[in-house]
């Protein structure tokens, strides 16, 4: 049991808290599901890019899935070896590509023919060979929120099968490219197995057709996407997930790479915010808290549900309330019509499942400093990011005042 009250008193609010032991358990369960196969779990750094969180995964033997050179640098700084780092993303610029090649990461995951040619050119300039994989878009509906669905031809990610084949042939014939992997990622917060199996089967068929023309790859990268329980979702068991992927791979001897983000961190994280006031009008009850959409954007952006727990002495009846922050936007809410007891100033609300896409999607909107981040491990609490101050916020501007 986490003593939120004590931690909030000591570290103030709003506050992110991450249970690293929970992350370890999730990592081990997924790794174990791929037992008997060569596999790499490449933690999707975007889910929670705090250096101490990445280091925690590095210590567990994880790789990293990165989508900017900033994330690659974070991963290396946190101790993930370059040979377990993958660099994906639809729009890498030349400097990013160059640095990734120089850092000798496992491979660059290429998302268009134009990008492949760019990578080839830069590798040639550097007089080296760049390992690549191609992100294939299998045109499968992952049955998740449209904003986090990525494997349909209407999405900007990856290339269709025919373009991918052309790209592999180009790479194979190039002196500066070495095609080593194939990648797909159909979406995030997946709760159905069928689309994963279908996508894996399409991509595995493609692998077989590449083998037939002497293009032998080493890595089969199934992306991330494993869903978690925010509310009452029925989630996929890691074992069943691994079986679905492995059954598509029958007869093929490759290292499976999986890029989980949310599965490893979401339910390890809590966002703790303090009640400032209650206010009511004839239609609505509002609970105004000190955290806001600049701290945790998911409800505003996706209408996402997060379970909310009240830490209070109150034992009144439940009534529905909108939980809102101080930011000047009607979209600044954590929940609408959420059943809560009557609350007093300084009571706490703990927003669950906040360990993934929480802090990282935050901003300084309304000149609000970002929250502090805290890690719990073996019962010990440790600050892993200081609360931002006003000075931090203006540091890059103040010298330009005339
Ligand atoms: N690999 C690739 C290529 C990805 O694009 C993503 C996530 C992942 C791995 C990790 O996916 P995960 O295992 O976490 O589902 N901000 C949204 C989620 C965006 C996910 C983007 N890509 C949210 O708050 O739900």
CSV table of C-alpha atoms in Angstrom, one decimal, residues 135 137-158 185-190 195 225 262 302:
chain,number,residue,atom,x,y,z
A,135,UNK,CA,8.1,-0.6,-41.0
A,137,UNK,CA,1.8,-1.1,-42.6
A,138,UNK,CA,-0.3,-4.3,-42.8
A,139,UNK,CA,-3.6,-2.4,-43.2
A,140,UNK,CA,-5.2,-4.0,-40.2
A,141,UNK,CA,-7.8,-2.3,-38.0
A,142,UNK,CA,-6.5,-2.7,-34.5
A,143,UNK,CA,-9.9,-1.8,-32.9
A,144,UNK,CA,-8.6,0.9,-30.6
A,145,UNK,CA,-9.0,4.6,-30.3
A,146,UNK,CA,-8.6,6.2,-33.8
A,147,UNK,CA,-5.8,8.6,-32.4
A,148,UNK,CA,-3.7,5.7,-31.4
A,149,UNK,CA,-4.4,3.4,-34.3
A,150,UNK,CA,-1.4,3.2,-36.7
A,151,UNK,CA,-1.6,0.1,-38.9
A,152,UNK,CA,-4.2,1.2,-41.5
A,153,UNK,CA,-3.3,2.7,-44.9
A,154,UNK,CA,-5.2,5.8,-43.8
A,155,UNK,CA,-2.5,6.3,-41.1
A,156,UNK,CA,0.9,8.0,-41.8
A,157,UNK,CA,3.0,5.2,-40.5
A,158,UNK,CA,5.1,2.6,-42.4
A,185,UNK,CA,3.1,-1.7,-35.0
A,186,UNK,CA,-0.7,-1.5,-35.6
A,187,UNK,CA,-1.7,0.6,-32.6
A,188,UNK,CA,-1.7,1.2,-28.9
A,189,UNK,CA,-3.9,0.0,-26.1
A,190,UNK,CA,-4.8,-3.2,-28.0
A,195,UNK,CA,-5.7,-8.1,-35.3
A,225,UNK,CA,0.6,-1.9,-28.1
A,262,UNK,CA,2.2,1.3,-21.7
A,302,UNK,CA,-8.6,11.3,-25.9
